[in-house]
Amino acid sequence: MEIKLNDIAGRLYKLNLLRRDFIQDSTVDIALYFGQLPILEYVIENDQCTQKEIADKLIVTPASIAISTKRMQKAGLLEKKVDENNLRCNRLTVTNKGHELSKQYRLKFDEMDKKMFVGFEEDELKQVNSYLSRLIKNITGDVTDEISIYSVAALEEKLDKKMRLCRDAQEEEDND
């Protein structure tokens, strides 16, 4: 029986959807939105960073980060302090609440990943990783294949933006 490539691609897509569904279900009681985790983790790793640095790393607009950090500040996850050397610049720090919620959220991701790979031996994991890297390289042409929460969040933001533009264009067309 011949394996169809769209069946394999469909399984990858289904795997991604199942993973996201698990994460959403298991984090419903954590007062943190999916897109806030990359921001929190970046600020934790880069204490006193600026909104522009986050925007650059996540490859999103500074305005998008400004809105997110304002919400996160209001929720008690981040603190903004004016830079002593540049009064127009704010420095960000994660609060104790932000640290705690990011840990809880990260544990759910780690739990899902462990569940997903139960029964895999080390050499099998290396082989799966190699296959996935090759698939990504075939699509992007990128040999670096950076897989971090930041690169994934940036790609997701880019796709969301494209979808909004397509949806807006379709609505505009429907209204004409």
Coordinates of C-alpha atoms in Angstrom, one line a residue:
M1 CA 0.0 0.0 0.0
E2 CA 1.4 3.4 -1.1
I3 CA 1.6 6.0 1.6
K4 CA 0.2 9.3 0.6
L5 CA 2.2 12.4 1.5
N6 CA -1.0 14.3 2.4
D7 CA -1.8 11.6 4.9
I8 CA 1.6 12.2 6.6
A9 CA 1.1 15.9 6.5
G10 CA -2.4 15.5 7.9
R11 CA -1.0 13.4 10.8
L12 CA 1.5 16.2 11.6
Y13 CA -1.2 18.8 11.5
K14 CA -3.5 16.6 13.7
L15 CA -0.6 16.1 16.1
N16 CA -0.2 19.8 16.4
L17 CA -3.9 20.4 17.0
L18 CA -4.1 17.6 19.6
R19 CA -1.1 19.1 21.4
R20 CA -2.6 22.6 21.4
D21 CA -6.0 21.2 22.6
F22 CA -4.2 19.4 25.5
I23 CA -2.4 22.6 26.4
Q24 CA -5.5 24.7 26.3
D25 CA -7.5 22.2 28.4
S26 CA -4.7 21.7 31.0
T27 CA -4.0 25.4 31.4
V28 CA -7.6 26.7 31.6
D29 CA -7.1 27.4 35.4
I30 CA -3.8 29.3 34.8
A31 CA -4.4 33.0 34.3
L32 CA -2.0 33.3 31.4
Y33 CA -2.7 33.5 27.7
F34 CA -0.8 31.3 25.2
G35 CA 1.0 34.2 23.6
Q36 CA 2.1 35.6 27.0
L37 CA 4.4 32.7 27.8
P38 CA 7.1 33.6 25.2
I39 CA 7.1 37.2 26.5
L40 CA 7.4 36.1 30.1
E41 CA 10.2 33.6 29.4
Y42 CA 12.1 36.2 27.3
V43 CA 11.9 38.7 30.2
I44 CA 12.9 36.1 32.7
E45 CA 16.0 35.3 30.6
N46 CA 16.7 38.9 29.8
D47 CA 15.7 40.9 33.0
Q48 CA 15.5 44.6 32.5
C49 CA 15.0 44.2 28.7
T50 CA 13.0 46.7 26.6
Q51 CA 9.8 46.1 24.7
K52 CA 11.7 46.7 21.5
E53 CA 14.1 43.9 22.3
I54 CA 11.1 41.5 22.9
A55 CA 9.5 42.7 19.6
D56 CA 12.8 42.1 17.7
K57 CA 13.2 38.6 19.2
L58 CA 9.6 37.5 18.6
I59 CA 9.6 39.3 15.2
V60 CA 6.4 41.2 16.0
T61 CA 5.6 44.9 16.0
P62 CA 6.6 47.0 19.0
A63 CA 3.0 48.1 19.1
S64 CA 1.9 44.5 19.6
I65 CA 4.4 44.0 22.4
A66 CA 3.3 47.3 24.0
I67 CA -0.3 46.1 24.1
S68 CA 0.6 42.7 25.5
T69 CA 3.0 44.1 28.1
K70 CA 0.4 46.7 29.2
R71 CA -2.1 43.8 29.8
M72 CA 0.5 41.8 31.5
Q73 CA 1.4 44.7 33.8
K74 CA -2.3 45.2 34.6
A75 CA -2.5 41.5 35.4
G76 CA 0.4 41.8 37.8
L77 CA 2.8 39.6 35.7
L78 CA 5.3 42.3 34.7
E79 CA 6.6 45.6 36.1
K80 CA 7.8 48.5 34.0
K81 CA 10.5 50.8 35.3
V82 CA 11.8 53.9 33.5
D83 CA 15.4 53.6 32.5
E84 CA 17.5 56.0 34.5
N85 CA 19.7 56.8 31.5
N86 CA 16.8 57.2 29.0
L87 CA 13.5 58.5 30.4
R88 CA 11.7 57.4 27.2
C89 CA 12.7 53.8 27.7
N90 CA 11.0 51.3 30.0
R91 CA 12.7 48.3 31.4
L92 CA 10.7 45.1 32.1
T93 CA 10.9 42.7 35.0
V94 CA 8.8 39.7 35.8
T95 CA 6.9 39.7 39.1
N96 CA 6.7 36.8 41.5
K97 CA 3.2 36.1 40.1
G98 CA 4.6 36.1 36.5
H99 CA 7.4 33.7 37.5
E100 CA 4.9 31.3 39.1
L101 CA 2.4 31.3 36.3
S102 CA 5.1 30.9 33.6
K103 CA 6.4 27.9 35.6
Q104 CA 3.0 26.4 35.8
Y105 CA 2.4 26.9 32.1
R106 CA 5.8 25.5 31.2
L107 CA 5.1 22.4 33.3
K108 CA 2.0 21.7 31.2
F109 CA 4.0 22.0 28.0
D110 CA 6.6 19.7 29.4
E111 CA 4.0 17.2 30.6
M112 CA 2.5 17.1 27.1
D113 CA 5.8 16.6 25.5
K114 CA 6.7 13.7 27.8
K115 CA 3.3 12.1 27.2
M116 CA 3.7 12.5 23.4
F117 CA 7.1 10.7 23.4
V118 CA 6.4 7.9 25.8
G119 CA 8.0 4.7 24.7
F120 CA 10.5 6.3 22.3
E121 CA 14.2 5.4 22.7
E122 CA 16.9 8.0 22.5
D123 CA 17.9 6.9 19.0
E124 CA 14.3 7.1 17.9
L125 CA 13.9 10.6 19.2
K126 CA 17.1 11.6 17.4
Q127 CA 15.7 10.1 14.2
V128 CA 12.3 11.8 14.5
N129 CA 14.1 15.1 15.2
S130 CA 16.3 14.6 12.2
Y131 CA 13.3 13.9 10.0
L132 CA 11.4 17.0 11.2
S133 CA 14.4 19.2 10.8
R134 CA 14.7 18.0 7.2
L135 CA 11.0 18.7 6.5
I136 CA 11.4 22.2 7.9
K137 CA 14.6 22.8 5.9
N138 CA 12.8 21.5 2.7
I139 CA 10.1 24.1 3.2
T140 CA 12.2 27.1 4.4
G141 CA 15.6 26.4 2.9
D142 CA 16.9 27.4 6.4
V143 CA 19.7 25.1 7.6
T144 CA 19.8 26.7 11.1
D145 CA 16.4 25.2 12.0
E146 CA 16.1 27.3 15.2
I147 CA 13.3 25.8 17.2
S148 CA 12.6 27.9 20.2
I149 CA 9.5 29.3 21.8
Y150 CA 10.4 32.6 20.2
S151 CA 10.8 31.4 16.7
V152 CA 7.6 29.4 16.9
A153 CA 5.7 32.4 18.5
A154 CA 7.0 34.6 15.7
L155 CA 5.8 32.2 13.0
E156 CA 2.5 31.9 14.7
E157 CA 2.2 35.7 14.8
K158 CA 3.1 36.0 11.1
L159 CA 0.4 33.4 10.2
D160 CA -2.2 35.0 12.3
K161 CA -1.5 38.4 10.6
K162 CA -1.8 36.8 7.2
M163 CA -5.1 35.1 8.2
R164 CA -6.4 38.5 9.5
L165 CA -5.5 40.2 6.2
C166 CA -7.2 37.4 4.2
R167 CA -10.3 37.6 6.4
D168 CA -10.4 41.3 6.1
A169 CA -10.0 41.2 2.3
Q170 CA -12.8 38.6 2.1
E171 CA -15.1 40.6 4.3
E172 CA -14.4 43.7 2.2
E173 CA -15.1 41.7 -1.0
D174 CA -18.4 40.3 0.5
N175 CA -19.5 43.8 1.4
D176 CA -19.0 45.1 -2.2

